[in-house]
Short mmCIF file of N, CA and C in Angstrom, two decimals:
data_model
loop_
_atom_site.label_atom_id
_atom_site.label_comp_id
_atom_site.label_asym_id
_atom_site.label_seq_id
_atom_site.Cartn_x
_atom_site.Cartn_y
_atom_site.Cartn_z
N MET A 125 0.85 -1.18 0.00
CA MET A 125 0.00 0.00 0.00
C MET A 125 0.89 1.24 0.00
N ASN A 126 0.55 2.18 -0.80
CA ASN A 126 1.24 3.44 -0.91
C ASN A 126 1.20 4.16 0.44
N ILE A 127 2.30 4.78 0.85
CA ILE A 127 2.38 5.46 2.14
C ILE A 127 1.37 6.61 2.24
N ARG A 128 1.11 7.31 1.13
CA ARG A 128 0.13 8.40 1.15
C ARG A 128 -1.28 7.86 1.39
N VAL A 129 -1.60 6.76 0.74
CA VAL A 129 -2.92 6.15 0.93
C VAL A 129 -3.05 5.66 2.37
N PHE A 130 -2.00 5.00 2.87
CA PHE A 130 -2.01 4.51 4.24
C PHE A 130 -2.21 5.67 5.22
N THR A 131 -1.48 6.77 5.02
CA THR A 131 -1.58 7.93 5.90
C THR A 131 -2.98 8.52 5.84
N ALA A 132 -3.54 8.63 4.65
CA ALA A 132 -4.89 9.19 4.50
C ALA A 132 -5.92 8.31 5.21
N VAL A 133 -5.81 7.00 5.04
CA VAL A 133 -6.74 6.08 5.69
C VAL A 133 -6.58 6.16 7.20
N PHE A 134 -5.33 6.20 7.68
CA PHE A 134 -5.08 6.29 9.13
C PHE A 134 -5.68 7.57 9.70
N LEU A 135 -5.46 8.71 9.04
CA LEU A 135 -5.98 9.98 9.54
C LEU A 135 -7.51 10.00 9.52
N LEU A 136 -8.11 9.42 8.50
CA LEU A 136 -9.57 9.34 8.44
C LEU A 136 -10.09 8.49 9.60
N PHE A 137 -9.49 7.33 9.82
CA PHE A 137 -9.88 6.44 10.92
C PHE A 137 -9.70 7.15 12.26
N PHE A 138 -8.57 7.81 12.48
CA PHE A 138 -8.30 8.51 13.72
C PHE A 138 -9.33 9.62 13.95
N ASN A 139 -9.67 10.35 12.90
CA ASN A 139 -10.65 11.44 13.00
C ASN A 139 -12.02 10.89 13.40
N ILE A 140 -12.44 9.78 12.81
CA ILE A 140 -13.73 9.17 13.14
C ILE A 140 -13.73 8.71 14.59
N ILE A 141 -12.69 8.01 15.01
CA ILE A 141 -12.60 7.50 16.38
C ILE A 141 -12.59 8.65 17.38
N SER A 142 -11.82 9.69 17.12
CA SER A 142 -11.76 10.81 18.07
C SER A 142 -13.09 11.54 18.14
N THR A 143 -13.83 11.63 17.03
CA THR A 143 -15.15 12.26 17.06
C THR A 143 -16.11 11.45 17.91
N VAL A 144 -16.13 10.15 17.72
CA VAL A 144 -17.00 9.27 18.52
C VAL A 144 -16.62 9.37 19.99
N TYR A 145 -15.32 9.32 20.30
CA TYR A 145 -14.86 9.40 21.68
C TYR A 145 -15.27 10.73 22.31
N ALA A 146 -15.08 11.83 21.57
CA ALA A 146 -15.42 13.15 22.11
C ALA A 146 -16.90 13.23 22.43
N GLN A 147 -17.74 12.68 21.57
CA GLN A 147 -19.17 12.72 21.84
C GLN A 147 -19.51 11.87 23.04
N GLU A 148 -18.85 10.73 23.20
CA GLU A 148 -19.13 9.89 24.37
C GLU A 148 -18.74 10.62 25.64
N VAL A 149 -17.59 11.29 25.63
CA VAL A 149 -17.13 12.01 26.80
C VAL A 149 -18.08 13.17 27.11
N ASP A 150 -18.56 13.85 26.08
CA ASP A 150 -19.46 14.98 26.27
C ASP A 150 -20.87 14.56 26.68
N ASN A 151 -21.20 13.29 26.45
CA ASN A 151 -22.53 12.78 26.78
C ASN A 151 -23.62 13.61 26.11
N CYS A 152 -23.41 13.97 24.87
CA CYS A 152 -24.38 14.77 24.15
C CYS A 152 -25.48 13.88 23.58
N LEU A 153 -26.58 14.50 23.20
CA LEU A 153 -27.72 13.79 22.64
C LEU A 153 -27.77 13.95 21.13
N THR A 154 -28.11 12.86 20.45
CA THR A 154 -28.35 12.93 19.01
C THR A 154 -29.67 13.65 18.77
N ASN A 155 -29.94 13.99 17.52
CA ASN A 155 -31.23 14.61 17.19
C ASN A 155 -32.38 13.72 17.62
N GLU A 156 -32.26 12.43 17.35
CA GLU A 156 -33.31 11.48 17.71
C GLU A 156 -33.55 11.44 19.23
N GLU A 157 -32.46 11.46 19.99
CA GLU A 157 -32.58 11.47 21.46
C GLU A 157 -33.19 12.77 21.96
N MET A 158 -32.82 13.89 21.34
CA MET A 158 -33.39 15.18 21.74
C MET A 158 -34.88 15.22 21.44
N ILE A 159 -35.29 14.68 20.31
CA ILE A 159 -36.72 14.62 19.98
C ILE A 159 -37.46 13.80 21.03
N PHE A 160 -36.86 12.69 21.44
CA PHE A 160 -37.52 11.87 22.45
C PHE A 160 -37.62 12.61 23.79
N TYR A 161 -36.57 13.33 24.15
CA TYR A 161 -36.62 14.16 25.36
C TYR A 161 -37.77 15.16 25.25
N GLU A 162 -37.92 15.79 24.09
CA GLU A 162 -39.00 16.76 23.90
C GLU A 162 -40.38 16.09 23.99
N LEU A 163 -40.50 14.84 23.52
CA LEU A 163 -41.77 14.11 23.64
C LEU A 163 -42.11 13.85 25.11
N ILE A 164 -41.11 13.47 25.90
CA ILE A 164 -41.33 13.26 27.34
C ILE A 164 -41.72 14.58 28.00
N THR A 165 -41.00 15.64 27.66
CA THR A 165 -41.29 16.96 28.23
C THR A 165 -42.71 17.40 27.89
N ALA A 166 -43.13 17.21 26.65
CA ALA A 166 -44.48 17.59 26.23
C ALA A 166 -45.54 16.77 26.98
N TYR A 167 -45.28 15.47 27.16
CA TYR A 167 -46.22 14.62 27.89
C TYR A 167 -46.34 15.08 29.34
N ARG A 168 -45.21 15.35 29.98
CA ARG A 168 -45.24 15.83 31.37
C ARG A 168 -45.96 17.18 31.45
N LYS A 169 -45.67 18.08 30.52
CA LYS A 169 -46.31 19.41 30.53
C LYS A 169 -47.82 19.27 30.37
N GLN A 170 -48.23 18.38 29.47
CA GLN A 170 -49.67 18.13 29.25
C GLN A 170 -50.36 17.65 30.53
N GLN A 171 -49.60 16.97 31.38
CA GLN A 171 -50.14 16.45 32.64
C GLN A 171 -49.85 17.37 33.83
N GLY A 172 -49.38 18.59 33.55
CA GLY A 172 -49.13 19.57 34.60
C GLY A 172 -47.83 19.36 35.35
N MET A 173 -46.89 18.61 34.76
CA MET A 173 -45.61 18.31 35.42
C MET A 173 -44.50 19.18 34.82
N PRO A 174 -43.50 19.55 35.63
CA PRO A 174 -42.41 20.38 35.12
C PRO A 174 -41.44 19.59 34.24
N GLN A 175 -40.68 20.34 33.49
CA GLN A 175 -39.62 19.77 32.66
C GLN A 175 -38.52 19.22 33.57
N ILE A 176 -37.86 18.15 33.13
CA ILE A 176 -36.74 17.57 33.86
C ILE A 176 -35.45 17.97 33.15
N ALA A 177 -34.44 18.39 33.90
CA ALA A 177 -33.17 18.82 33.31
C ALA A 177 -32.44 17.63 32.68
N LEU A 178 -31.94 17.84 31.47
CA LEU A 178 -31.11 16.82 30.83
C LEU A 178 -29.82 16.65 31.62
N SER A 179 -29.40 15.43 31.82
CA SER A 179 -28.24 15.12 32.65
C SER A 179 -27.13 14.47 31.85
N LYS A 180 -25.92 15.01 31.96
CA LYS A 180 -24.76 14.38 31.32
C LYS A 180 -24.56 12.97 31.87
N SER A 181 -24.63 12.83 33.19
CA SER A 181 -24.36 11.54 33.82
C SER A 181 -25.40 10.50 33.44
N LEU A 182 -26.67 10.85 33.55
CA LEU A 182 -27.71 9.87 33.24
C LEU A 182 -27.77 9.58 31.74
N THR A 183 -27.38 10.55 30.92
CA THR A 183 -27.26 10.29 29.48
C THR A 183 -26.14 9.29 29.23
N LYS A 184 -25.04 9.43 29.95
CA LYS A 184 -23.95 8.45 29.79
C LYS A 184 -24.43 7.05 30.19
N VAL A 185 -25.20 6.95 31.26
CA VAL A 185 -25.71 5.65 31.70
C VAL A 185 -26.66 5.09 30.63
N ALA A 186 -27.57 5.93 30.13
CA ALA A 186 -28.52 5.48 29.11
C ALA A 186 -27.80 5.04 27.84
N LYS A 187 -26.82 5.81 27.39
CA LYS A 187 -26.08 5.46 26.19
C LYS A 187 -25.24 4.19 26.41
N SER A 188 -24.67 4.06 27.60
CA SER A 188 -23.91 2.84 27.90
C SER A 188 -24.82 1.62 27.87
N HIS A 189 -26.04 1.78 28.41
CA HIS A 189 -26.94 0.64 28.47
C HIS A 189 -27.43 0.22 27.10
N VAL A 190 -27.84 1.18 26.25
CA VAL A 190 -28.30 0.78 24.92
C VAL A 190 -27.16 0.18 24.10
N SER A 191 -25.95 0.66 24.31
CA SER A 191 -24.79 0.08 23.64
C SER A 191 -24.56 -1.36 24.10
N ASP A 192 -24.66 -1.58 25.41
CA ASP A 192 -24.51 -2.93 25.96
C ASP A 192 -25.61 -3.85 25.41
N LEU A 193 -26.83 -3.36 25.38
CA LEU A 193 -27.94 -4.16 24.85
C LEU A 193 -27.73 -4.49 23.37
N ALA A 194 -27.33 -3.50 22.59
CA ALA A 194 -27.17 -3.68 21.15
C ALA A 194 -26.00 -4.59 20.79
N TYR A 195 -24.90 -4.48 21.51
CA TYR A 195 -23.70 -5.21 21.12
C TYR A 195 -23.44 -6.48 21.93
N ASN A 196 -23.90 -6.52 23.17
CA ASN A 196 -23.59 -7.67 24.05
C ASN A 196 -24.81 -8.51 24.40
N HIS A 197 -25.99 -8.00 24.17
CA HIS A 197 -27.25 -8.73 24.36
C HIS A 197 -27.39 -9.43 25.72
N PRO A 198 -27.33 -8.67 26.81
CA PRO A 198 -27.54 -9.30 28.12
C PRO A 198 -29.00 -9.67 28.36
N ASP A 199 -29.89 -9.24 27.47
CA ASP A 199 -31.33 -9.46 27.61
C ASP A 199 -31.76 -10.75 26.90
N VAL A 200 -31.12 -11.86 27.27
CA VAL A 200 -31.47 -13.16 26.70
C VAL A 200 -31.88 -14.12 27.82
N GLY A 201 -32.61 -15.14 27.45
CA GLY A 201 -33.08 -16.10 28.45
C GLY A 201 -34.03 -15.42 29.41
N LYS A 202 -33.81 -15.63 30.68
CA LYS A 202 -34.68 -15.04 31.71
C LYS A 202 -34.33 -13.58 32.00
N CYS A 203 -33.21 -13.10 31.51
CA CYS A 203 -32.76 -11.73 31.78
C CYS A 203 -33.53 -10.74 30.91
N THR A 204 -34.06 -9.69 31.53
CA THR A 204 -34.84 -8.68 30.81
C THR A 204 -33.93 -7.61 30.22
N MET A 205 -34.53 -6.63 29.55
CA MET A 205 -33.77 -5.53 28.98
C MET A 205 -33.14 -4.64 30.05
N TYR A 206 -33.50 -4.80 31.30
CA TYR A 206 -32.88 -4.03 32.38
C TYR A 206 -31.55 -4.66 32.82
N SER A 207 -31.15 -5.73 32.18
CA SER A 207 -29.92 -6.46 32.52
C SER A 207 -28.70 -5.80 31.88
N TRP A 208 -27.54 -6.09 32.47
CA TRP A 208 -26.26 -5.58 31.98
C TRP A 208 -25.30 -6.76 31.83
N SER A 209 -24.49 -6.73 30.78
CA SER A 209 -23.51 -7.81 30.54
C SER A 209 -22.28 -7.60 31.42
N ASP A 210 -21.31 -8.49 31.23
CA ASP A 210 -20.02 -8.36 31.92
C ASP A 210 -18.97 -7.75 30.99
N GLN A 211 -19.41 -7.02 29.97
CA GLN A 211 -18.51 -6.50 28.94
C GLN A 211 -18.25 -4.99 29.06
N GLY A 212 -18.31 -4.45 30.27
CA GLY A 212 -18.07 -3.02 30.43
C GLY A 212 -17.57 -2.68 31.81
N LYS A 213 -17.51 -1.38 32.10
CA LYS A 213 -17.02 -0.89 33.39
C LYS A 213 -18.17 -0.80 34.38
N TRP A 214 -18.90 -1.88 34.55
CA TRP A 214 -20.04 -1.95 35.45
C TRP A 214 -20.15 -3.38 35.95
N LYS A 215 -20.99 -3.56 36.96
CA LYS A 215 -21.24 -4.89 37.49
C LYS A 215 -22.28 -5.59 36.62
N LYS A 216 -22.01 -6.84 36.31
CA LYS A 216 -22.96 -7.64 35.54
C LYS A 216 -24.26 -7.75 36.34
N CYS A 217 -25.38 -7.80 35.62
CA CYS A 217 -26.67 -7.84 36.29
C CYS A 217 -27.68 -8.56 35.39
N CYS A 218 -28.22 -9.67 35.86
CA CYS A 218 -29.32 -10.34 35.17
C CYS A 218 -30.60 -9.94 35.91
N PHE A 219 -31.26 -8.94 35.40
CA PHE A 219 -32.46 -8.40 36.04
C PHE A 219 -33.67 -9.23 35.62
N THR A 220 -34.29 -9.88 36.59
CA THR A 220 -35.49 -10.68 36.28
C THR A 220 -36.74 -10.12 36.94
N ASP A 221 -36.58 -9.43 38.07
CA ASP A 221 -37.73 -8.81 38.72
C ASP A 221 -37.27 -7.72 39.68
N ILE A 222 -38.21 -7.01 40.24
CA ILE A 222 -37.95 -5.83 41.06
C ILE A 222 -37.12 -6.13 42.31
N LYS A 223 -37.04 -7.40 42.71
CA LYS A 223 -36.22 -7.75 43.88
C LYS A 223 -34.75 -7.44 43.64
N GLN A 224 -34.37 -7.32 42.38
CA GLN A 224 -32.97 -7.03 42.03
C GLN A 224 -32.79 -5.56 41.67
N ASN A 225 -33.62 -4.71 42.22
CA ASN A 225 -33.62 -3.30 41.81
C ASN A 225 -32.27 -2.60 41.99
N THR A 226 -31.49 -2.95 43.00
CA THR A 226 -30.24 -2.22 43.20
C THR A 226 -29.24 -2.47 42.08
N CYS A 227 -29.33 -3.62 41.41
CA CYS A 227 -28.39 -3.85 40.31
C CYS A 227 -28.66 -2.85 39.18
N MET A 228 -29.86 -2.31 39.12
CA MET A 228 -30.17 -1.27 38.14
C MET A 228 -30.02 0.10 38.78
N TRP A 229 -30.62 0.32 39.93
CA TRP A 229 -30.66 1.63 40.55
C TRP A 229 -29.28 2.21 40.86
N ASP A 230 -28.28 1.34 41.05
CA ASP A 230 -26.93 1.80 41.38
C ASP A 230 -26.05 2.07 40.17
N LYS A 231 -26.53 1.82 38.97
CA LYS A 231 -25.70 2.01 37.77
C LYS A 231 -25.17 3.43 37.63
N PRO A 232 -25.96 4.48 37.91
CA PRO A 232 -25.37 5.83 37.77
C PRO A 232 -24.12 6.04 38.62
N SER A 233 -24.14 5.57 39.87
CA SER A 233 -22.95 5.77 40.71
C SER A 233 -21.81 4.83 40.32
N GLU A 234 -22.11 3.74 39.65
CA GLU A 234 -21.05 2.85 39.15
C GLU A 234 -20.32 3.49 37.98
N LEU A 235 -21.04 4.24 37.15
CA LEU A 235 -20.49 4.73 35.89
C LEU A 235 -20.15 6.22 35.87
N THR A 236 -20.67 6.99 36.84
CA THR A 236 -20.51 8.44 36.79
C THR A 236 -20.34 9.01 38.20
N SER A 237 -20.25 10.32 38.27
CA SER A 237 -20.17 11.00 39.57
C SER A 237 -21.56 11.26 40.16
N TYR A 238 -22.61 10.83 39.47
CA TYR A 238 -23.97 10.98 39.97
C TYR A 238 -24.17 9.95 41.09
N LEU A 239 -24.37 10.41 42.32
CA LEU A 239 -24.41 9.50 43.46
C LEU A 239 -25.81 9.01 43.82
N GLY A 240 -26.84 9.66 43.29
CA GLY A 240 -28.20 9.25 43.58
C GLY A 240 -28.58 7.98 42.82
N LYS A 241 -29.71 7.43 43.20
CA LYS A 241 -30.25 6.27 42.50
C LYS A 241 -30.76 6.71 41.13
N GLY A 242 -30.75 5.78 40.20
CA GLY A 242 -31.29 6.02 38.87
C GLY A 242 -32.38 5.01 38.58
N TYR A 243 -33.40 5.43 37.87
CA TYR A 243 -34.55 4.58 37.56
C TYR A 243 -34.73 4.59 36.05
N GLU A 244 -34.91 3.41 35.47
CA GLU A 244 -34.88 3.29 34.02
C GLU A 244 -36.18 2.76 33.44
N LEU A 245 -36.50 3.29 32.26
CA LEU A 245 -37.46 2.68 31.36
C LEU A 245 -36.68 2.33 30.10
N VAL A 246 -36.83 1.11 29.62
CA VAL A 246 -36.11 0.69 28.42
C VAL A 246 -37.07 -0.11 27.54
N THR A 247 -36.92 0.06 26.24
CA THR A 247 -37.78 -0.63 25.30
C THR A 247 -37.06 -0.76 23.96
N THR A 248 -37.71 -1.43 23.04
CA THR A 248 -37.20 -1.49 21.67
C THR A 248 -38.12 -0.64 20.80
N THR A 249 -37.53 -0.11 19.73
CA THR A 249 -38.28 0.71 18.78
C THR A 249 -37.87 0.31 17.38
N SER A 250 -38.66 0.76 16.41
CA SER A 250 -38.26 0.57 15.01
C SER A 250 -37.68 1.88 14.52
N ALA A 251 -36.87 1.80 13.49
CA ALA A 251 -36.24 3.00 12.95
C ALA A 251 -37.28 3.99 12.43
N GLU A 252 -38.38 3.47 11.90
CA GLU A 252 -39.39 4.35 11.31
C GLU A 252 -40.13 5.16 12.36
N THR A 253 -40.42 4.56 13.51
CA THR A 253 -41.24 5.24 14.51
C THR A 253 -40.43 5.73 15.69
N SER A 254 -39.28 5.16 15.90
CA SER A 254 -38.37 5.49 16.99
C SER A 254 -39.10 5.83 18.27
N GLY A 255 -38.89 7.02 18.79
CA GLY A 255 -39.46 7.37 20.08
C GLY A 255 -40.95 7.59 20.11
N HIS A 256 -41.55 7.84 18.96
CA HIS A 256 -42.99 8.12 18.93
C HIS A 256 -43.82 6.92 19.40
N ASP A 257 -43.46 5.72 18.96
CA ASP A 257 -44.23 4.55 19.42
C ASP A 257 -43.89 4.22 20.87
N ALA A 258 -42.65 4.46 21.28
CA ALA A 258 -42.26 4.18 22.66
C ALA A 258 -43.02 5.07 23.64
N ILE A 259 -43.11 6.36 23.35
CA ILE A 259 -43.81 7.25 24.27
C ILE A 259 -45.30 6.90 24.31
N GLN A 260 -45.85 6.49 23.18
CA GLN A 260 -47.26 6.09 23.16
C GLN A 260 -47.48 4.84 24.01
N ARG A 261 -46.58 3.86 23.86
CA ARG A 261 -46.69 2.64 24.68
C ARG A 261 -46.58 2.98 26.16
N TRP A 262 -45.63 3.84 26.52
CA TRP A 262 -45.43 4.18 27.93
C TRP A 262 -46.59 4.99 28.47
N ARG A 263 -47.19 5.83 27.64
CA ARG A 263 -48.37 6.59 28.08
C ARG A 263 -49.52 5.64 28.40
N ASN A 264 -49.63 4.55 27.64
CA ASN A 264 -50.72 3.59 27.82
C ASN A 264 -50.42 2.51 28.84
N ASP A 265 -49.19 2.45 29.33
CA ASP A 265 -48.81 1.46 30.34
C ASP A 265 -48.78 2.14 31.71
N PRO A 266 -49.65 1.73 32.64
CA PRO A 266 -49.73 2.41 33.94
C PRO A 266 -48.39 2.48 34.69
N ALA A 267 -47.60 1.42 34.68
CA ALA A 267 -46.33 1.43 35.42
C ALA A 267 -45.35 2.43 34.80
N SER A 268 -45.23 2.43 33.49
CA SER A 268 -44.31 3.35 32.81
C SER A 268 -44.78 4.78 32.94
N SER A 269 -46.06 5.01 32.73
CA SER A 269 -46.62 6.36 32.84
C SER A 269 -46.43 6.91 34.25
N SER A 270 -46.60 6.05 35.25
CA SER A 270 -46.41 6.47 36.65
C SER A 270 -44.99 6.96 36.89
N LEU A 271 -44.02 6.25 36.35
CA LEU A 271 -42.62 6.68 36.53
C LEU A 271 -42.39 8.02 35.86
N ILE A 272 -42.85 8.17 34.62
CA ILE A 272 -42.64 9.43 33.89
C ILE A 272 -43.31 10.60 34.59
N LEU A 273 -44.50 10.35 35.16
CA LEU A 273 -45.30 11.44 35.74
C LEU A 273 -45.24 11.54 37.26
N ASN A 274 -44.34 10.80 37.90
CA ASN A 274 -44.24 10.83 39.36
C ASN A 274 -45.57 10.51 40.04
N LYS A 275 -46.18 9.43 39.64
CA LYS A 275 -47.44 9.00 40.24
C LYS A 275 -47.27 7.61 40.84
N GLY A 276 -48.27 7.15 41.56
CA GLY A 276 -48.22 5.81 42.14
C GLY A 276 -47.03 5.67 43.07
N ILE A 277 -46.25 4.60 42.88
CA ILE A 277 -45.09 4.37 43.75
C ILE A 277 -44.01 5.43 43.58
N TRP A 278 -44.12 6.27 42.54
CA TRP A 278 -43.13 7.30 42.26
C TRP A 278 -43.58 8.69 42.72
N LYS A 279 -44.71 8.79 43.41
CA LYS A 279 -45.27 10.10 43.77
C LYS A 279 -44.40 10.88 44.74
N ASP A 280 -43.57 10.21 45.53
CA ASP A 280 -42.71 10.91 46.47
C ASP A 280 -41.36 11.30 45.85
N HIS A 281 -41.20 11.05 44.58
CA HIS A 281 -39.97 11.42 43.86
C HIS A 281 -40.19 12.71 43.10
N ASP A 282 -39.11 13.46 42.96
CA ASP A 282 -39.14 14.71 42.20
C ASP A 282 -37.96 14.66 41.23
N TRP A 283 -38.23 14.20 40.01
CA TRP A 283 -37.14 14.01 39.06
C TRP A 283 -36.45 15.33 38.75
N LYS A 284 -35.16 15.36 39.02
CA LYS A 284 -34.34 16.54 38.76
C LYS A 284 -33.40 16.32 37.58
N SER A 285 -33.23 15.05 37.17
CA SER A 285 -32.30 14.72 36.10
C SER A 285 -32.89 13.63 35.21
N ILE A 286 -32.58 13.73 33.92
CA ILE A 286 -33.01 12.71 32.96
C ILE A 286 -31.91 12.51 31.92
N GLY A 287 -31.74 11.27 31.51
CA GLY A 287 -30.80 10.95 30.44
C GLY A 287 -31.46 10.01 29.45
N ILE A 288 -31.06 10.12 28.19
CA ILE A 288 -31.68 9.34 27.13
C ILE A 288 -30.60 8.76 26.23
N GLY A 289 -30.80 7.50 25.83
CA GLY A 289 -29.92 6.86 24.87
C GLY A 289 -30.74 6.03 23.89
N ILE A 290 -30.41 6.13 22.62
CA ILE A 290 -31.08 5.36 21.57
C ILE A 290 -30.01 4.79 20.66
N LEU A 291 -30.07 3.46 20.44
CA LEU A 291 -29.11 2.82 19.54
C LEU A 291 -29.67 1.50 19.04
N ASP A 292 -29.61 1.31 17.74
CA ASP A 292 -29.98 0.04 17.10
C ASP A 292 -31.29 -0.55 17.60
N GLY A 293 -32.30 0.28 17.72
CA GLY A 293 -33.61 -0.20 18.12
C GLY A 293 -33.86 -0.27 19.61
N TYR A 294 -32.87 0.07 20.42
CA TYR A 294 -33.05 0.13 21.87
C TYR A 294 -33.19 1.59 22.30
N LEU A 295 -34.08 1.85 23.22
CA LEU A 295 -34.30 3.19 23.75
C LEU A 295 -34.31 3.10 25.27
N SER A 296 -33.48 3.90 25.92
CA SER A 296 -33.36 3.90 27.38
C SER A 296 -33.53 5.31 27.92
N VAL A 297 -34.34 5.42 28.98
CA VAL A 297 -34.52 6.68 29.68
C VAL A 297 -34.22 6.44 31.15
N TRP A 298 -33.34 7.26 31.71
CA TRP A 298 -33.00 7.20 33.13
C TRP A 298 -33.44 8.49 33.79
N VAL A 299 -34.04 8.39 34.96
CA VAL A 299 -34.42 9.56 35.75
C VAL A 299 -33.86 9.42 37.16
N GLY A 300 -33.68 10.55 37.82
CA GLY A 300 -33.19 10.53 39.19
C GLY A 300 -33.64 11.76 39.96
N ASP A 301 -33.64 11.64 41.29
CA ASP A 301 -34.08 12.71 42.18
C ASP A 301 -33.03 13.81 42.37
N ASP A 302 -31.78 13.52 42.08
CA ASP A 302 -30.71 14.46 42.36
C ASP A 302 -30.33 15.27 41.13
N LYS A 303 -29.88 16.49 41.38
CA LYS A 303 -29.33 17.32 40.32
C LYS A 303 -27.98 16.72 39.94
N ASP A 304 -27.66 16.72 38.65
CA ASP A 304 -26.41 16.13 38.17
C ASP A 304 -25.24 17.06 38.44
N PRO A 305 -24.22 16.59 39.18
CA PRO A 305 -23.05 17.44 39.43
C PRO A 305 -22.26 17.73 38.16
N GLU A 306 -22.46 16.94 37.12
CA GLU A 306 -21.75 17.15 35.85
C GLU A 306 -22.46 18.15 34.95
N GLY A 307 -23.68 18.52 35.30
CA GLY A 307 -24.41 19.51 34.52
C GLY A 307 -25.31 18.89 33.46
N GLU A 308 -25.79 19.77 32.58
CA GLU A 308 -26.77 19.37 31.57
C GLU A 308 -26.13 18.84 30.31
N ALA A 309 -26.76 17.80 29.76
CA ALA A 309 -26.37 17.28 28.45
C ALA A 309 -26.90 18.24 27.38
N VAL A 310 -26.20 18.26 26.25
CA VAL A 310 -26.60 19.13 25.13
C VAL A 310 -26.70 18.30 23.86
N LEU A 311 -27.18 18.93 22.81
CA LEU A 311 -27.27 18.30 21.50
C LEU A 311 -25.87 18.13 20.93
N CYS A 312 -25.60 16.96 20.37
CA CYS A 312 -24.29 16.71 19.74
C CYS A 312 -24.08 17.67 18.57
N LYS A 313 -22.84 18.06 18.36
CA LYS A 313 -22.52 18.95 17.23
C LYS A 313 -22.35 18.15 15.98
#
């Protein structure tokens, strides 16, 4: 291979990798993730609930989880989509029911400086409908709607932070009671 071609290919590869890495470090949201955040905000507003601040930390957790689901598939057998593989900087978790809640609720403090508990809704979506069908399903599901709207078992919570991740048909939303010490997530450049 010609040295110029090799150098050009290397620089292109390095530029792509550094762009992906920078976005991961920044915990920014894609357009699709921002649209989903706006759908949640609109649903909460329609129900008289305040907007939740976008969180860098919870966005990192959400993006890490959808990446784990998409590439490592810990959601097989009896393990649900709330499960985590052993292929990352977190504790493996085969989530089968609410009795194992700490394996999920502690993920923010395992992965970030966010020390509060995190609570997740996760689902699959199609590329065509993405977040629109997910928000509709969650609006029609009493347990999911309760978490989004701080009702039922969630009525004593006051969500101060939210993070969103979407990848390869997986959609994850994390909420928490604490303000994120890392600040607000923004739209990726």
